[in-house]
Short mmCIF file of C-alpha atoms in Angstrom, two decimals:
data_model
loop_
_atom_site.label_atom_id
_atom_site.label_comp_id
_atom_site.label_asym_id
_atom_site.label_seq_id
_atom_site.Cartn_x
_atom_site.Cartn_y
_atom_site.Cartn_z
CA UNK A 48 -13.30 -26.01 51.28
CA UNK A 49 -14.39 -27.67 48.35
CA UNK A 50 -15.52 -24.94 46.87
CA UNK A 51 -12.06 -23.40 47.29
CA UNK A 52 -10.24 -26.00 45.78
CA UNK A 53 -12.55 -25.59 42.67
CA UNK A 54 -11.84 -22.08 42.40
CA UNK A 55 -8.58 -22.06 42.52
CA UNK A 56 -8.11 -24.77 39.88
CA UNK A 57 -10.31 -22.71 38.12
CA UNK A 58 -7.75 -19.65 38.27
CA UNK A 59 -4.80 -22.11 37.56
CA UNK A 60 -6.76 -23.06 34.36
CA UNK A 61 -7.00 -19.55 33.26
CA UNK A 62 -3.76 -18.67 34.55
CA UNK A 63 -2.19 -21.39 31.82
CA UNK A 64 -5.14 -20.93 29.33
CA UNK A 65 -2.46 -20.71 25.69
CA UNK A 66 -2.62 -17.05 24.52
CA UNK A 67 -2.73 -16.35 21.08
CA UNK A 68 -0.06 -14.90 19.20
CA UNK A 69 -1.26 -11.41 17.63
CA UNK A 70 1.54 -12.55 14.69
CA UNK A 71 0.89 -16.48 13.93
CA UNK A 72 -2.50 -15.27 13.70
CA UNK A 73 -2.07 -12.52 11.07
CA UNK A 74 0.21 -14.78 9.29
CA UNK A 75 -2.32 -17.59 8.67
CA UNK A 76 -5.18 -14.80 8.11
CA UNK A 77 -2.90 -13.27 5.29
CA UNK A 78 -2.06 -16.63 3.63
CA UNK A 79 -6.24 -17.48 3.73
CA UNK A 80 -6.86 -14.24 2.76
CA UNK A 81 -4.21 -15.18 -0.53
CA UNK A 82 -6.14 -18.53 -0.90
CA UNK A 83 -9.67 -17.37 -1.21
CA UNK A 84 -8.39 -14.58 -3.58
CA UNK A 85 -7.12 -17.49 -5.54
CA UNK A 86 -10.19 -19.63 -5.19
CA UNK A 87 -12.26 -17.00 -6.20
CA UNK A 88 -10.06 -15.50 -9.17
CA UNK A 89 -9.16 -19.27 -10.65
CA UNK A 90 -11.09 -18.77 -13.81
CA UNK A 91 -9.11 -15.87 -14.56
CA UNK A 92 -5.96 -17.55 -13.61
CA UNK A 93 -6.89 -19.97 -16.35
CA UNK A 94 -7.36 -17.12 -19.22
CA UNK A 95 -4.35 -15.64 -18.05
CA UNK A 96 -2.32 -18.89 -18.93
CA UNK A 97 -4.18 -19.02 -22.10
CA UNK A 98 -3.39 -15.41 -23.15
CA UNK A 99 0.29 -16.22 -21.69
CA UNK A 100 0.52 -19.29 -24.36
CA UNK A 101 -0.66 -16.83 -27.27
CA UNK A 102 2.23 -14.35 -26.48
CA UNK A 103 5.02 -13.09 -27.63
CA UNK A 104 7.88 -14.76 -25.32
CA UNK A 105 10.25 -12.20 -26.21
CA UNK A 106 8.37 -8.97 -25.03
CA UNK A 107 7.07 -11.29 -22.12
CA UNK A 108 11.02 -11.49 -21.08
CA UNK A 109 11.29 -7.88 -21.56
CA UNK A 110 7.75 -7.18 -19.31
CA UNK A 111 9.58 -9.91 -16.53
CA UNK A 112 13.27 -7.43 -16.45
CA UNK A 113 10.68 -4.25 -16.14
CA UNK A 114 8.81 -5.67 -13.42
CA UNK A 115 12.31 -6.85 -11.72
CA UNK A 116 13.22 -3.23 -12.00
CA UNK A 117 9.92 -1.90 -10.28
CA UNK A 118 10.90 -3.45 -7.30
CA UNK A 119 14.84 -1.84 -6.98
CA UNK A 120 13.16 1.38 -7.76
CA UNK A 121 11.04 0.78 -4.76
CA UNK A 122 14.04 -0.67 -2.79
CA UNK A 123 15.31 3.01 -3.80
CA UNK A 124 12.73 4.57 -2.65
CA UNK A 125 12.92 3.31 1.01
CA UNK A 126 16.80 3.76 1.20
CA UNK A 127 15.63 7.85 0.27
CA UNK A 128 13.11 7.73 2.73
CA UNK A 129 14.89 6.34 4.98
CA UNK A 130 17.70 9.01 4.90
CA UNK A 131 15.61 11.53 5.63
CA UNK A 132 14.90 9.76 8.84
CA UNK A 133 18.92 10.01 9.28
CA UNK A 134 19.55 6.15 8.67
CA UNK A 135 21.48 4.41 5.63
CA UNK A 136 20.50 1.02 4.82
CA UNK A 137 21.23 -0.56 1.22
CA UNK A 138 19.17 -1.22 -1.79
CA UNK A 139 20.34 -4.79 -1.62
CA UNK A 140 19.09 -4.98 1.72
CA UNK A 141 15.18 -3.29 0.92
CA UNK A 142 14.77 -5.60 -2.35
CA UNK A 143 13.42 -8.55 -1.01
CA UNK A 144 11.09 -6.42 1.51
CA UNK A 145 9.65 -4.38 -1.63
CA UNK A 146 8.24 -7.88 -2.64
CA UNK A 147 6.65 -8.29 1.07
CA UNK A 148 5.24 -5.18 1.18
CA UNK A 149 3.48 -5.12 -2.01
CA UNK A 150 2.61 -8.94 -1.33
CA UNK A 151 0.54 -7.04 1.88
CA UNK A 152 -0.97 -4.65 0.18
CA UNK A 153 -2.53 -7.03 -2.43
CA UNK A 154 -3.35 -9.29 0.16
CA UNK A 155 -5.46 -7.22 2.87
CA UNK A 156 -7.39 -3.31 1.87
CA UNK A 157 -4.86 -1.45 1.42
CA UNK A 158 -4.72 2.32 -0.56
CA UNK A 159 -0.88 1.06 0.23
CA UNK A 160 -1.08 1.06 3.66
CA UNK A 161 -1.19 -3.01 4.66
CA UNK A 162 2.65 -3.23 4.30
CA UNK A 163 3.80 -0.65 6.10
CA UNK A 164 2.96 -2.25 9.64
CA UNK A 165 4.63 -5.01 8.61
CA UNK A 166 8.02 -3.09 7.22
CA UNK A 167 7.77 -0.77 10.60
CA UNK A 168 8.40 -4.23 12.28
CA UNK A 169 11.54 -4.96 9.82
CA UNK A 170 12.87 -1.56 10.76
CA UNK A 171 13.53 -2.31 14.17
CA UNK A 172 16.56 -4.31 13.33
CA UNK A 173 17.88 -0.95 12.66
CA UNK A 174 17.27 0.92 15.77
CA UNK A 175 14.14 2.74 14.85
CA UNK A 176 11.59 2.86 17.47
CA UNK A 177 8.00 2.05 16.25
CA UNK A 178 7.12 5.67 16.10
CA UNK A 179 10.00 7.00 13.83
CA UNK A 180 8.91 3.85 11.93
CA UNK A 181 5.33 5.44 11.61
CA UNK A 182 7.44 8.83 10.08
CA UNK A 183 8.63 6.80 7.50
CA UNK A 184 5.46 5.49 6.45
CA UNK A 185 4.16 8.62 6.29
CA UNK A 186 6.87 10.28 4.10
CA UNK A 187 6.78 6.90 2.07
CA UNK A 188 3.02 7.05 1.40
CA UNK A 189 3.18 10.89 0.59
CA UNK A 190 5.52 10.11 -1.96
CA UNK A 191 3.23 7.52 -3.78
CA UNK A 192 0.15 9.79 -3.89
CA UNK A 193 2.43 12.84 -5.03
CA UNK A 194 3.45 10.45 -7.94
CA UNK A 195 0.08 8.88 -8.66
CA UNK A 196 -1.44 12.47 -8.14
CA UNK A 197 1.25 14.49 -10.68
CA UNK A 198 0.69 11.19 -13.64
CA UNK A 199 -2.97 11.84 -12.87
CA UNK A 200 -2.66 15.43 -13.46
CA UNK A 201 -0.70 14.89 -16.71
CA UNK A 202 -3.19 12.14 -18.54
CA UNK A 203 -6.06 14.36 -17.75
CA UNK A 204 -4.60 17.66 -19.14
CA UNK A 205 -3.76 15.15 -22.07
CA UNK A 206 -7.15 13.87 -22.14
CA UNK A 207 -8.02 17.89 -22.13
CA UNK A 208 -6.30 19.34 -24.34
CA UNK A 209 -6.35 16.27 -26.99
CA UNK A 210 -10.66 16.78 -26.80
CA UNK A 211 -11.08 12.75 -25.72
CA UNK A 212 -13.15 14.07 -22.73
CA UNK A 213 -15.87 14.48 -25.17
CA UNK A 214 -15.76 10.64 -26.43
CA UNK A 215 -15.64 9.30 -22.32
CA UNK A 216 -18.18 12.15 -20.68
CA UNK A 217 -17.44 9.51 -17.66
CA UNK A 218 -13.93 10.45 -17.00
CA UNK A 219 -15.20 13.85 -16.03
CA UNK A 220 -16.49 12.23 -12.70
CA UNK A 221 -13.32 10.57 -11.76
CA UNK A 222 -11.56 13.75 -12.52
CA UNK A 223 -14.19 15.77 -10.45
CA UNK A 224 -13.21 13.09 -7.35
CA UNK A 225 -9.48 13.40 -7.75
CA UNK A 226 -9.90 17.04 -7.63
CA UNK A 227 -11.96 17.05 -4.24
CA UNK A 228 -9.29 14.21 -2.85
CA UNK A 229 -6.92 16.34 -3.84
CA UNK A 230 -7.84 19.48 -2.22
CA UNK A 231 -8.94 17.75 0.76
CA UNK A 232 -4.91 15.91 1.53
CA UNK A 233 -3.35 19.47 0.43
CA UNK A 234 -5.98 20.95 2.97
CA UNK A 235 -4.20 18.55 5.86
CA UNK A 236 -0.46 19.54 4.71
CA UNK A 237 -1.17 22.99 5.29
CA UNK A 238 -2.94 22.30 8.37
CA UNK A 239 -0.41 20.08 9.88
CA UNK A 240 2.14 22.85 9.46
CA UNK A 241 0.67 24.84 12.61
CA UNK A 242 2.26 24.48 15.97
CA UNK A 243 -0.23 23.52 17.83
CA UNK A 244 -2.86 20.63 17.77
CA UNK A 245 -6.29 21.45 16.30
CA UNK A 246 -9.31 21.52 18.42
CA UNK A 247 -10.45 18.91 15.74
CA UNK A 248 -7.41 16.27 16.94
CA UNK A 249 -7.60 17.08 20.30
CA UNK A 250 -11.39 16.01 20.35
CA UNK A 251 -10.57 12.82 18.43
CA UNK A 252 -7.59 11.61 20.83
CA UNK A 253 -10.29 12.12 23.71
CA UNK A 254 -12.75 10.50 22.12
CA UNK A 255 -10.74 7.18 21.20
CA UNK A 256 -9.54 7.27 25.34
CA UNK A 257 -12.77 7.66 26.49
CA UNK A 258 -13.86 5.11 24.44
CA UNK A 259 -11.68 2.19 24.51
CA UNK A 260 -11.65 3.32 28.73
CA UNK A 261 -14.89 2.39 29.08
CA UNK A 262 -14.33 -1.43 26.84
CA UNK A 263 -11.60 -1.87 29.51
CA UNK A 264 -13.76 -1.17 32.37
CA UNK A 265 -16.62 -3.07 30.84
CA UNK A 266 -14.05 -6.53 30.96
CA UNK A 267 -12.85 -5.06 34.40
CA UNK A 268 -9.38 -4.81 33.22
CA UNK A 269 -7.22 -1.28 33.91
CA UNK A 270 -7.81 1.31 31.82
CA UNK A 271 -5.22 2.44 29.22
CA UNK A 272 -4.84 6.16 28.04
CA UNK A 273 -5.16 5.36 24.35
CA UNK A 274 -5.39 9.04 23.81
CA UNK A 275 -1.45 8.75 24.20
CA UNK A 276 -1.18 6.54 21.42
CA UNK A 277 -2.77 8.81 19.29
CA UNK A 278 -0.87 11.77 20.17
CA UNK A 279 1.90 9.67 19.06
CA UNK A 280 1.08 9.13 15.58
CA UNK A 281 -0.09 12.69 15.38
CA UNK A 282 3.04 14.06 16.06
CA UNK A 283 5.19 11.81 14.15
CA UNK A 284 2.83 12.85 11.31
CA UNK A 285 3.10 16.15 11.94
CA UNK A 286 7.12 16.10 12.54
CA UNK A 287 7.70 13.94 9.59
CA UNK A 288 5.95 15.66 7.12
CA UNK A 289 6.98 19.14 8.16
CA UNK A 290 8.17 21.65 5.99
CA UNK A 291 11.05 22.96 7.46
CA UNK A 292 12.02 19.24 8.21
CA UNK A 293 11.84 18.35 4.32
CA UNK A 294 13.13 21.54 3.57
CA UNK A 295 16.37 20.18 4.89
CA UNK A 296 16.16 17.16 3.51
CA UNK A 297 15.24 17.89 0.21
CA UNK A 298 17.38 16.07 -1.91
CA UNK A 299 16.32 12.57 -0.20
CA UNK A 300 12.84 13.68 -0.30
CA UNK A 301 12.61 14.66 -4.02
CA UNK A 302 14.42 11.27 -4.92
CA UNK A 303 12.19 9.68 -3.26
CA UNK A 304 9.63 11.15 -5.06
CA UNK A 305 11.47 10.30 -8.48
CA UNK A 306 11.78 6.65 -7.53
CA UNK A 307 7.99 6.15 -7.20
CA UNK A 308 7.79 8.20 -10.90
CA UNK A 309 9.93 5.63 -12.16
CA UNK A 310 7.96 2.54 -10.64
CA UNK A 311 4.53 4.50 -12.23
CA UNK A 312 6.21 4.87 -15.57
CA UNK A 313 7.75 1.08 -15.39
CA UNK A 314 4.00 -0.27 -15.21
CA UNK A 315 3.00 1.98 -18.18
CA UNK A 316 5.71 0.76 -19.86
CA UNK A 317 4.62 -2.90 -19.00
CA UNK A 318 1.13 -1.97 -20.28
CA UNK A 319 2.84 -0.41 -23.44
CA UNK A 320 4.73 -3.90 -24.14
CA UNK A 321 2.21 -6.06 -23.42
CA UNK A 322 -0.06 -4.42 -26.21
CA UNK A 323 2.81 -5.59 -28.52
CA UNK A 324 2.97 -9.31 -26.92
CA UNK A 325 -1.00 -10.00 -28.00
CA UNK A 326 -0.13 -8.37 -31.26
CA UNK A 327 -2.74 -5.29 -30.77
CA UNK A 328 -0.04 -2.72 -30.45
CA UNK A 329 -1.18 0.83 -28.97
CA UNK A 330 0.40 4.47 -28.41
CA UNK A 331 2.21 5.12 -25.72
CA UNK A 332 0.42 8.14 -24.95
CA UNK A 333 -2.94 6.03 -24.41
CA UNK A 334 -1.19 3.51 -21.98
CA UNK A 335 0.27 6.67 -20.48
CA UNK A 336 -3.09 8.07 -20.12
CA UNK A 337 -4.98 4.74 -19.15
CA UNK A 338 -2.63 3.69 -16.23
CA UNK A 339 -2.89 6.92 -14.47
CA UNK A 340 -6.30 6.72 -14.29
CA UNK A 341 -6.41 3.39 -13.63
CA UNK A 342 -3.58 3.19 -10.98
CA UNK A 343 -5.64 6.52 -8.85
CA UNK A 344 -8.95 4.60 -9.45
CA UNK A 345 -7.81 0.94 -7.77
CA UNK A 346 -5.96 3.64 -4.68
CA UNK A 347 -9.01 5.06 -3.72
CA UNK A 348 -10.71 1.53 -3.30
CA UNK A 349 -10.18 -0.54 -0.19
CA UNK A 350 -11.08 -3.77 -1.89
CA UNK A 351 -7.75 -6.35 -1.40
CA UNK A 352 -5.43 -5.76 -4.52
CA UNK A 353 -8.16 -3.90 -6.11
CA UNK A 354 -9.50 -7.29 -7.07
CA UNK A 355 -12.76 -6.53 -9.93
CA UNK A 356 -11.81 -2.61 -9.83
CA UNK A 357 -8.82 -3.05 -11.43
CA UNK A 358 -9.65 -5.27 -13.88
CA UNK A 359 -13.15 -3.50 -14.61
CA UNK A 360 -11.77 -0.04 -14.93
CA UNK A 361 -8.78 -0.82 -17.18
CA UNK A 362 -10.75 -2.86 -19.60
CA UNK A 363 -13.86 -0.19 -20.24
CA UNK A 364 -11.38 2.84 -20.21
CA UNK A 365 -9.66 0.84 -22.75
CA UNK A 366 -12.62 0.13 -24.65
CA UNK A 367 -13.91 3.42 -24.37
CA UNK A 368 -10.55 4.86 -26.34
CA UNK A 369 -11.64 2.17 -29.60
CA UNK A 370 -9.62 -0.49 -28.14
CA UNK A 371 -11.86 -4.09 -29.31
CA UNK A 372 -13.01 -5.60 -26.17
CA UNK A 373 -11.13 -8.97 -26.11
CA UNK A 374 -7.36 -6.99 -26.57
CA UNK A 375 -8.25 -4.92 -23.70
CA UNK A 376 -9.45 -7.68 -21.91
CA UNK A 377 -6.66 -9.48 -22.84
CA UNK A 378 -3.88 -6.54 -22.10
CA UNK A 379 -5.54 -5.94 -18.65
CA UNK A 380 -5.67 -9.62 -17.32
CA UNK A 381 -2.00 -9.86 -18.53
CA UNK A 382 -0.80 -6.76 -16.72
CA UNK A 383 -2.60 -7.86 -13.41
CA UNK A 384 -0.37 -11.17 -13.71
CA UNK A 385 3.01 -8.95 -14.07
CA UNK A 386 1.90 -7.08 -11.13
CA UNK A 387 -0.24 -8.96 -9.14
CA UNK A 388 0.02 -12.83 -9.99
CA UNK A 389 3.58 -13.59 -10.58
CA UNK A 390 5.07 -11.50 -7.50
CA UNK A 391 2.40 -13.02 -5.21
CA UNK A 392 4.29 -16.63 -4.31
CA UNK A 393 7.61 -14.74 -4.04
CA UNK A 394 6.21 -11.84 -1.65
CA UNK A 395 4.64 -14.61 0.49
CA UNK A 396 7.82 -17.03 0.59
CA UNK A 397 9.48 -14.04 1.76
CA UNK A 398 6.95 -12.76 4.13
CA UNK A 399 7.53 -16.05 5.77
CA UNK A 400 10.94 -16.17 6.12
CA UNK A 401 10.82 -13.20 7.75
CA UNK A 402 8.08 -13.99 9.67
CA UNK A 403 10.21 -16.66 10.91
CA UNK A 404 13.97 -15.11 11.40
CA UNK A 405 12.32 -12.01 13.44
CA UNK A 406 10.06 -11.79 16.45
CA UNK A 407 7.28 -9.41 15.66
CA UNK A 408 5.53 -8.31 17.96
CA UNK A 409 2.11 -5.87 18.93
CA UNK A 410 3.21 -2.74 17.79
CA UNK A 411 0.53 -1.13 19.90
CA UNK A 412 1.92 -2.24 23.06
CA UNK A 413 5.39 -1.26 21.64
CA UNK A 414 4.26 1.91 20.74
CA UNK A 415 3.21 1.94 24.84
CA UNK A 416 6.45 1.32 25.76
CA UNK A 417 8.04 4.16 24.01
CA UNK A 418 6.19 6.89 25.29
#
């Protein structure tokens, strides 16, 4: 009997054990995520406000109204993407979630995916299910690399044809790896195009059930077919990025792609001004050439915000064209602040406001619901 009693407070216990929210948590594992960047990066915070006291104030206001505009173009660039999914919502009403979403993607790894669970959220408001919210990301995130990928294209055959490949032997490498990148996401386009699902993605949705079936078992819980979630996301990114599809929508698409050209050639234009704010002044064609690379080098890393890779990359390719090391140093720490720095209170002010105002919830298990 008294062993009864004991087990059943025991179940009561369990029964009103707090669960943790999948949301509060990521929220406070983003902001410490923001803190230890900050902890770690505080010497450079300090050189940045020494370089900012050296500069020119009036091409500093000028850098402040470009990077304003990076942000509408982005706005822009969801409205676009969004109409090819068939729904209208405002510039005015995608601003303030630009600044989230990059605040995400500087904040956790990202190659520019980190935000876009978070906006897929947002989108809900709207009346798009979590899956059609997955299609945009898709068609958003094609649209960045086919923008970083055509400015890459152009500073190499720059770098080419002008005979600077000869000066930086290096940059022969980093063209070699966008090449094989390249071929390798064109490879998938094409593939994606057939009908039917490859033997290759049919293996991997059974895989991940069998898998996570036997974890479930293993904490004698029921099993869930995760192979269905899978086949989710593999036909949303097969519907969303099919050619007929953007065929048809072919003016949104190609605007889209335009915006993210303009929010590319914004942040060479930063680069470009800044030069002139330390009083080292360089060609536009070098921070043309020098962005591109650097802005495909810091997507293919995984590190949050490209934290070190950024920096590192920018400063020897600049050094490497004849620029003295302490301007380049000084032009790259100054850029990162435009881009990275200055944004990052704002995005996270915002993040939690709407944090607070919605109720997010697991997208996995939402993604259940919908099937």
């Amino acid at each position: 009997m008294a062993t009864s009693k004991k087990n059943e407070n025991s179940n009561n216990w369990a029964g009103s054990a707090p669960r943790i929210n999948l949301g509060q948590f990521l929220f406070y594992l983003i902001t410490l995520a923001v803190l230890v960047i900050i902890y770690f990066r505080f010497s450079e915070l300090k050189l940045i406000g020494e370089i900012f006291a050296g500069s020119n104030l009036g091409w500093l206001a000028a850098i402040i109204l470009i990077q304003l505009f990076v942000y509408y173009f982005q706005a822009l660039n969801y409205r676009d993407v969004l109409r090819i999914k068939d729904l209208e919502v405002k510039p005015g009403e995608l601003y303030p979630m630009s600044f989230v979403v990059q605040f995400l993607n500087q904040a956790l790894p990202s190659a520019g995916l980190s935000g876009q669970v978070f906006f897929i959220q947002y989108l809900k408001k709207y009346g798009l299910s979590v899956a059609e919210g997955m299609g945009r990301a898709f068609l958003e995130i094609m649209t960045l690399w086919m923008a970083t990928g055509s400015f890459f294209i152009a500073s190499s055959a720059i770098i080419l044809k002008g005979g600077a490949i000869a000066n930086v032997p290096q940059l022969r490498y980093v063209i070699y790896f966008f090449s094989f990148s390249a071929v390798i996401v064109v490879s998938v386009f094409f593939l994606i195009q057939r009908r039917k699902r490859s033997g290759l993605a049919r293996w991997i949705t059974n895989w991940l059930h069998r898998h996570f079936e036997k974890k479930r078992k293993l904490k004698d819980e029921d099993a869930i077919d995760h192979s269905k979630h899978a086949e989710v996301i593999f036909d949303q990114f097969r519907s969303s990025l099919n050619f007929k599809m953007l065929q048809k929508k072919a003016k949104s698409f190609w605007m889209a792609f335009l915006w993210q050209c303009m929010i590319i050639f914004a942040h060479i234009t930063t680069l470009y001004f800044i030069s002139f704010a330390i009083g080292h002044p360089i060609g536009f064609r070098l921070a043309f050439i020098v962005f591109s690379l650097v802005r495909f080098i810091s997507m293919a890393t995984f590190v949050p915000g490209s934290l070190g890779v950024f920096e590192g990359s920018m400063t020897l390719i600049l050094i490497s064209f004849g620029l003295a090391a302490g301007p380049a140093l000084a032009m790259t720490l100054l850029l990162r602040a435009f881009t990275f720095w200055l944004p990052m209170p704002i995005g996270w002010a915002l993040y939690r406001w709407y944090f607070l105002q919605y109720k997010f919830e697991n997208l996995y298990n939402e993604l259940s619901q919908e099937k």
